[in-house]
mmCIF file of C-alpha atoms and ligand atoms in Angstrom:
data_model
loop_
_atom_site.group_PDB
_atom_site.id
_atom_site.type_symbol
_atom_site.label_atom_id
_atom_site.label_comp_id
_atom_site.label_asym_id
_atom_site.label_seq_id
_atom_site.Cartn_x
_atom_site.Cartn_y
_atom_site.Cartn_z
ATOM 1 C CA MET A 1 -7.230 17.370 3.463
ATOM 2 C CA ARG A 2 -5.864 13.887 2.301
ATOM 3 C CA LYS A 3 -4.893 11.189 4.974
ATOM 4 C CA LYS A 4 -1.495 10.962 5.932
ATOM 5 C CA ILE A 5 -0.711 7.302 6.166
ATOM 6 C CA ALA A 6 2.081 5.126 7.402
ATOM 7 C CA ALA A 7 1.565 1.465 6.212
ATOM 8 C CA GLY A 8 3.866 -1.188 7.099
ATOM 9 C CA ASN A 9 4.373 -4.325 5.113
ATOM 10 C CA TRP A 10 5.714 -7.197 6.971
ATOM 11 C CA LYS A 11 5.676 -9.552 4.049
ATOM 12 C CA MET A 12 6.592 -13.160 4.949
ATOM 13 C CA ASN A 13 8.453 -12.353 8.349
ATOM 14 C CA LYS A 14 7.750 -12.784 12.044
ATOM 15 C CA ASN A 15 6.604 -15.862 13.944
ATOM 16 C CA TYR A 16 3.556 -15.625 16.131
ATOM 17 C CA GLY A 17 5.146 -14.436 19.267
ATOM 18 C CA GLU A 18 7.225 -11.568 17.500
ATOM 19 C CA ALA A 19 4.177 -10.542 15.436
ATOM 20 C CA ILE A 20 1.780 -10.033 18.590
ATOM 21 C CA GLU A 21 4.507 -8.397 20.322
ATOM 22 C CA LEU A 22 5.173 -5.764 17.360
ATOM 23 C CA ALA A 23 1.590 -5.172 16.817
ATOM 24 C CA SER A 24 0.834 -4.771 20.455
ATOM 25 C CA SER A 25 3.918 -2.294 20.845
ATOM 26 C CA ILE A 26 2.718 -0.079 17.933
ATOM 27 C CA THR A 27 -0.790 -0.117 18.981
ATOM 28 C CA ASN A 28 0.081 0.884 22.581
ATOM 29 C CA ALA A 29 2.192 3.779 21.395
ATOM 30 C CA GLN A 30 1.219 7.414 21.102
ATOM 31 C CA VAL A 31 0.354 7.817 17.501
ATOM 32 C CA PRO A 32 -0.231 11.337 16.046
ATOM 33 C CA GLU A 33 -4.098 12.019 15.887
ATOM 34 C CA ASP A 34 -3.841 12.773 12.236
ATOM 35 C CA VAL A 35 -1.980 9.944 11.064
ATOM 36 C CA THR A 36 -3.547 6.420 10.053
ATOM 37 C CA VAL A 37 -1.247 3.619 10.790
ATOM 38 C CA ILE A 38 -1.856 0.212 8.831
ATOM 39 C CA LEU A 39 -0.143 -2.958 9.712
ATOM 40 C CA GLY A 40 0.138 -5.272 6.540
ATOM 41 C CA VAL A 41 0.500 -8.699 8.454
ATOM 42 C CA PRO A 42 0.580 -12.226 7.328
ATOM 43 C CA TYR A 43 -2.864 -13.751 6.945
ATOM 44 C CA ILE A 44 -2.663 -16.029 9.869
ATOM 45 C CA TYR A 45 -2.229 -13.218 12.268
ATOM 46 C CA LEU A 46 -4.912 -10.946 10.771
ATOM 47 C CA LYS A 47 -7.759 -11.886 13.082
ATOM 48 C CA GLU A 48 -5.801 -11.498 16.362
ATOM 49 C CA ILE A 49 -3.987 -8.312 15.350
ATOM 50 C CA ASN A 50 -7.092 -6.783 14.181
ATOM 51 C CA GLU A 51 -8.728 -7.383 17.831
ATOM 52 C CA ILE A 52 -5.412 -5.854 19.122
ATOM 53 C CA ALA A 53 -5.486 -2.877 16.621
ATOM 54 C CA LYS A 54 -8.921 -1.921 17.898
ATOM 55 C CA ALA A 55 -7.575 -0.669 21.273
ATOM 56 C CA ASN A 56 -6.154 2.364 19.116
ATOM 57 C CA PRO A 57 -8.591 4.195 16.697
ATOM 58 C CA ASN A 58 -5.606 5.131 14.391
ATOM 59 C CA VAL A 59 -4.244 1.624 13.940
ATOM 60 C CA PHE A 60 -5.613 -0.786 11.372
ATOM 61 C CA VAL A 61 -4.712 -4.134 9.972
ATOM 62 C CA SER A 62 -4.193 -5.084 6.153
ATOM 63 C CA ALA A 63 -3.867 -8.288 4.173
ATOM 64 C CA GLN A 64 -1.010 -8.286 1.919
ATOM 65 C CA ASN A 65 -3.063 -10.026 -0.913
ATOM 66 C CA VAL A 66 -6.394 -11.336 -1.796
ATOM 67 C CA HIS A 67 -7.549 -13.877 -4.485
ATOM 68 C CA GLN A 68 -9.382 -12.648 -7.489
ATOM 69 C CA LYS A 69 -12.283 -15.110 -7.095
ATOM 70 C CA GLU A 70 -15.237 -15.121 -4.682
ATOM 71 C CA ASN A 71 -14.561 -18.705 -3.634
ATOM 72 C CA GLY A 72 -13.750 -22.076 -5.086
ATOM 73 C CA ALA A 73 -11.122 -24.911 -5.752
ATOM 74 C CA TYR A 74 -8.140 -22.531 -5.245
ATOM 75 C CA THR A 75 -6.124 -24.530 -2.632
ATOM 76 C CA GLY A 76 -4.115 -22.159 -0.413
ATOM 77 C CA GLU A 77 -5.735 -19.049 -1.420
ATOM 78 C CA ILE A 78 -7.743 -16.441 0.675
ATOM 79 C CA SER A 79 -10.822 -14.754 -0.653
ATOM 80 C CA ALA A 80 -12.243 -11.244 -0.127
ATOM 81 C CA PRO A 81 -15.378 -12.582 1.587
ATOM 82 C CA MET A 82 -13.187 -14.384 4.162
ATOM 83 C CA LEU A 83 -11.292 -11.057 4.820
ATOM 84 C CA LYS A 84 -14.594 -9.399 5.187
ATOM 85 C CA SER A 85 -15.961 -12.089 7.588
ATOM 86 C CA ILE A 86 -13.203 -11.159 10.160
ATOM 87 C CA ASP A 87 -13.505 -7.356 9.586
ATOM 88 C CA VAL A 88 -10.348 -6.830 7.931
ATOM 89 C CA PRO A 89 -10.412 -3.278 6.736
ATOM 90 C CA TYR A 90 -7.648 -2.946 4.084
ATOM 91 C CA VAL A 91 -5.798 -5.193 1.655
ATOM 92 C CA ILE A 92 -2.705 -4.471 -0.370
ATOM 93 C CA ILE A 93 -3.034 -5.246 -4.054
ATOM 94 C CA GLY A 94 -0.288 -5.633 -6.749
ATOM 95 C CA HIS A 95 2.928 -5.303 -4.618
ATOM 96 C CA SER A 96 5.938 -5.773 -7.093
ATOM 97 C CA GLU A 97 6.864 -9.045 -5.287
ATOM 98 C CA ARG A 98 3.441 -10.383 -5.965
ATOM 99 C CA ARG A 99 3.465 -9.211 -9.725
ATOM 100 C CA GLU A 100 6.975 -10.790 -10.102
ATOM 101 C CA TYR A 101 6.979 -13.939 -8.262
ATOM 102 C CA ASN A 102 3.161 -14.985 -8.554
ATOM 103 C CA CYS A 103 2.759 -13.777 -12.256
ATOM 104 C CA GLU A 104 0.050 -11.115 -11.171
ATOM 105 C CA THR A 105 -0.870 -9.383 -14.344
ATOM 106 C CA PRO A 106 -2.630 -6.013 -14.464
ATOM 107 C CA GLU A 107 -5.828 -7.856 -15.584
ATOM 108 C CA ILE A 108 -5.732 -10.186 -12.651
ATOM 109 C CA LEU A 109 -5.096 -7.167 -10.171
ATOM 110 C CA LYS A 110 -8.036 -5.388 -11.913
ATOM 111 C CA GLU A 111 -10.184 -8.312 -10.830
ATOM 112 C CA LYS A 112 -8.624 -8.183 -7.344
ATOM 113 C CA VAL A 113 -9.287 -4.697 -6.866
ATOM 114 C CA ARG A 114 -12.987 -5.236 -7.899
ATOM 115 C CA ILE A 115 -13.776 -8.029 -5.601
ATOM 116 C CA ALA A 116 -11.775 -6.313 -2.591
ATOM 117 C CA LEU A 117 -14.043 -3.318 -3.238
ATOM 118 C CA ASP A 118 -17.295 -5.304 -3.492
ATOM 119 C CA ASN A 119 -16.436 -6.701 -0.266
ATOM 120 C CA GLY A 120 -16.132 -3.600 1.587
ATOM 121 C CA LEU A 121 -12.269 -3.772 1.741
ATOM 122 C CA ASP A 122 -10.240 -0.507 1.267
ATOM 123 C CA VAL A 123 -7.367 -1.171 -1.409
ATOM 124 C CA ILE A 124 -3.687 0.040 -1.114
ATOM 125 C CA PHE A 125 -2.879 -0.403 -4.760
ATOM 126 C CA CYS A 126 0.881 -0.576 -5.602
ATOM 127 C CA CYS A 127 2.561 0.388 -8.724
ATOM 128 C CA GLY A 128 6.112 1.155 -9.772
ATOM 129 C CA GLU A 129 8.855 0.631 -12.335
ATOM 130 C CA PRO A 130 11.936 -1.665 -12.423
ATOM 131 C CA LEU A 131 15.503 -0.065 -12.736
ATOM 132 C CA GLU A 132 15.693 -0.513 -16.608
ATOM 133 C CA ILE A 133 12.631 1.388 -17.131
ATOM 134 C CA ARG A 134 13.725 4.241 -15.100
ATOM 135 C CA LYS A 135 17.195 3.982 -16.879
ATOM 136 C CA LYS A 136 15.330 4.613 -20.215
ATOM 137 C CA ASN A 137 13.343 7.407 -18.712
ATOM 138 C CA GLU A 138 10.152 5.585 -19.333
ATOM 139 C CA HIS A 139 8.970 5.384 -15.782
ATOM 140 C CA GLU A 140 5.905 7.768 -16.077
ATOM 141 C CA SER A 141 4.281 6.053 -18.832
ATOM 142 C CA TYR A 142 5.134 2.510 -17.211
ATOM 143 C CA VAL A 143 3.435 3.578 -14.104
ATOM 144 C CA LYS A 144 0.501 5.215 -15.925
ATOM 145 C CA ASP A 145 -0.024 2.179 -17.989
ATOM 146 C CA GLN A 146 -0.199 -0.067 -14.690
ATOM 147 C CA ILE A 147 -2.717 2.392 -13.131
ATOM 148 C CA GLU A 148 -4.938 2.437 -16.486
ATOM 149 C CA LYS A 149 -4.962 -1.347 -16.716
ATOM 150 C CA SER A 150 -5.991 -2.010 -13.198
ATOM 151 C CA LEU A 151 -7.936 1.131 -12.044
ATOM 152 C CA ALA A 152 -9.529 2.797 -14.857
ATOM 153 C CA GLY A 153 -13.220 2.446 -14.998
ATOM 154 C CA LEU A 154 -13.645 2.740 -11.184
ATOM 155 C CA GLY A 155 -16.315 4.916 -9.835
ATOM 156 C CA ASP A 156 -16.148 7.900 -7.600
ATOM 157 C CA GLU A 157 -17.314 5.735 -4.649
ATOM 158 C CA ASP A 158 -14.732 3.003 -5.490
ATOM 159 C CA MET A 159 -11.930 5.609 -5.665
ATOM 160 C CA LYS A 160 -12.780 6.959 -2.211
ATOM 161 C CA ARG A 161 -11.459 3.605 -0.922
ATOM 162 C CA ILE A 162 -8.297 3.354 -3.079
ATOM 163 C CA THR A 163 -4.817 4.432 -1.772
ATOM 164 C CA VAL A 164 -2.090 4.400 -4.442
ATOM 165 C CA ALA A 165 1.420 3.304 -3.298
ATOM 166 C CA TYR A 166 4.261 4.273 -5.672
ATOM 167 C CA GLU A 167 6.936 1.850 -5.015
ATOM 168 C CA PRO A 168 10.009 2.015 -7.528
ATOM 169 C CA ILE A 169 11.140 -1.548 -7.570
ATOM 170 C CA TRP A 170 14.890 -0.588 -7.487
ATOM 171 C CA ALA A 171 14.458 0.889 -4.198
ATOM 172 C CA ILE A 172 12.510 -1.910 -2.554
ATOM 173 C CA GLY A 173 14.561 -3.636 0.068
ATOM 174 C CA THR A 174 17.687 -2.216 -1.460
ATOM 175 C CA GLY A 175 18.568 0.491 0.733
ATOM 176 C CA GLU A 176 18.399 2.923 -2.362
ATOM 177 C CA THR A 177 15.614 5.381 -1.883
ATOM 178 C CA ALA A 178 14.184 7.793 -4.684
ATOM 179 C CA SER A 179 15.317 11.237 -4.018
ATOM 180 C CA PRO A 180 12.550 13.410 -2.464
ATOM 181 C CA ALA A 181 12.601 15.115 -5.677
ATOM 182 C CA GLN A 182 12.285 11.822 -7.741
ATOM 183 C CA ALA A 183 9.499 10.898 -5.559
ATOM 184 C CA GLN A 184 7.590 14.115 -5.671
ATOM 185 C CA ALA A 185 7.904 14.305 -9.551
ATOM 186 C CA MET A 186 6.365 10.751 -9.952
ATOM 187 C CA HIS A 187 3.667 11.531 -7.303
ATOM 188 C CA LYS A 188 2.646 14.607 -9.323
ATOM 189 C CA ALA A 189 2.680 12.731 -12.415
ATOM 190 C CA ILE A 190 0.392 10.000 -10.804
ATOM 191 C CA ARG A 191 -1.853 12.630 -9.382
ATOM 192 C CA ASP A 192 -2.123 14.311 -12.744
ATOM 193 C CA TYR A 193 -3.126 11.056 -14.374
ATOM 194 C CA LEU A 194 -5.751 10.380 -11.647
ATOM 195 C CA LYS A 195 -7.102 13.641 -12.539
ATOM 196 C CA GLU A 196 -7.347 12.739 -16.283
ATOM 197 C CA LEU A 197 -8.952 9.486 -15.342
ATOM 198 C CA PHE A 198 -11.336 10.329 -12.297
ATOM 199 C CA GLY A 199 -11.353 14.053 -12.259
ATOM 200 C CA GLU A 200 -9.849 16.842 -10.071
ATOM 201 C CA LYS A 201 -11.796 16.113 -6.836
ATOM 202 C CA ILE A 202 -10.863 12.399 -6.622
ATOM 203 C CA ALA A 203 -7.310 13.242 -7.801
ATOM 204 C CA GLU A 204 -6.870 15.634 -4.842
ATOM 205 C CA GLU A 205 -8.331 13.458 -2.355
ATOM 206 C CA THR A 206 -6.609 10.100 -3.197
ATOM 207 C CA ALA A 207 -3.710 9.448 -0.889
ATOM 208 C CA ILE A 208 -0.322 8.601 -2.665
ATOM 209 C CA LEU A 209 2.115 6.859 -0.551
ATOM 210 C CA TYR A 210 5.818 6.397 -1.306
ATOM 211 C CA GLY A 211 7.480 2.969 -0.789
ATOM 212 C CA GLY A 212 11.107 1.889 -1.181
ATOM 213 C CA SER A 213 13.668 1.702 1.659
ATOM 214 C CA VAL A 214 11.806 4.404 3.763
ATOM 215 C CA LYS A 215 13.290 4.681 7.099
ATOM 216 C CA PRO A 216 13.571 7.203 10.026
ATOM 217 C CA SER A 217 16.527 9.125 8.511
ATOM 218 C CA ASN A 218 14.845 9.980 5.227
ATOM 219 C CA ALA A 219 10.959 9.665 6.091
ATOM 220 C CA VAL A 220 10.687 13.500 7.124
ATOM 221 C CA GLU A 221 12.085 14.638 3.723
ATOM 222 C CA ILE A 222 10.152 12.291 1.597
ATOM 223 C CA PHE A 223 6.851 12.790 3.579
ATOM 224 C CA GLY A 224 7.494 16.598 3.262
ATOM 225 C CA GLN A 225 6.861 16.602 -0.513
ATOM 226 C CA GLU A 226 3.535 18.020 -1.465
ATOM 227 C CA ASP A 227 2.270 14.992 -3.233
ATOM 228 C CA VAL A 228 3.626 12.385 -0.901
ATOM 229 C CA ASP A 229 0.966 11.510 1.860
ATOM 230 C CA GLY A 230 3.019 8.810 3.509
ATOM 231 C CA GLY A 231 4.663 5.723 3.132
ATOM 232 C CA LEU A 232 4.442 1.917 2.575
ATOM 233 C CA VAL A 233 7.333 0.702 4.531
ATOM 234 C CA GLY A 234 8.849 -2.925 4.445
ATOM 235 C CA GLY A 235 12.069 -3.449 6.436
ATOM 236 C CA ALA A 236 11.624 -0.367 8.843
ATOM 237 C CA SER A 237 8.168 -1.055 9.842
ATOM 238 C CA MET A 238 9.268 -4.340 11.455
ATOM 239 C CA LYS A 239 10.830 -2.883 14.451
ATOM 240 C CA THR A 240 8.923 -0.884 16.839
ATOM 241 C CA ASP A 241 11.227 2.030 17.415
ATOM 242 C CA SER A 242 12.058 2.692 13.551
ATOM 243 C CA PHE A 243 8.161 2.332 12.670
ATOM 244 C CA LEU A 244 7.249 4.772 15.180
ATOM 245 C CA ASP A 245 9.805 7.359 14.183
ATOM 246 C CA ILE A 246 8.571 6.974 10.726
ATOM 247 C CA ILE A 247 4.853 7.399 12.017
ATOM 248 C CA LYS A 248 6.033 10.596 13.684
ATOM 249 C CA SER A 249 7.767 12.006 10.512
ATOM 250 C CA PHE A 250 4.805 13.912 9.028
HETATM 251 C C1 PEP B 301 7.762 -2.840 0.608
HETATM 252 O O1 PEP B 301 7.873 -3.975 0.820
HETATM 253 O O2 PEP B 301 6.676 -2.339 -0.068
HETATM 254 C C2 PEP B 301 9.005 -1.978 0.633
HETATM 255 C C3 PEP B 301 8.805 -0.595 0.324
HETATM 256 O O3 PEP B 301 10.106 -2.413 1.326
HETATM 257 P P1 PEP B 301 11.202 -1.596 1.991
HETATM 258 O O4 PEP B 301 10.626 -0.406 2.675
HETATM 259 O O5 PEP B 301 12.080 -2.766 2.853
HETATM 260 O O6 PEP B 301 11.932 -1.155 0.761
#
């Protein structure tokens, strides 16, 4: 049985008061027992929201990024040992916004995945194609290449701590969602590829999340697809009611 996961990505949103209020209201809500809820919050709120989340055994925090080096002269960056030192359980790596605006290459992402795992962090690894690739019908090979370059070579124990998030870039923050059939086809292709790289058991056990304009009105249908194990949600995770509706959409 794969985990069912509803992960929120708040990106660079919410001031301190708003962040604490949102995290508290999600944590204090009734979350279905079999759903893991992850709040991807800005770094400066991680420690406090991690403490808040501990009141609900189904709710966890995640960093939205981590630096690829252990420590050193990297002004403004946050390392995996730092996240570990405040007990952060998850980190999102490879979000398309970071690939694009921060020039994060697959090779850098591979280093980030390694250092995160070495420091006991579970990884939500994002992949997904831009619109021009989808139009050329090259999305499967594009996403496989992203996975190959950043995850190939990981061991079984490593892979048990990886969740894949498929997020077509053309659907992120645009209001346009992949159809349930498009999502299922891509998730199946990813699972088949994980099988090639890591074997049947790991592929069957790895949760694959869909991301891209998930909202209460489409979550039930998307989460109902065989190979979709939940969502990585931006906009709709930043309002208590809509995120709770999504959490209850499995
Ligand atoms: C995201 O940021 O990962 C995302 C999927 O955003 P949205 O749900 O707003 O499209």
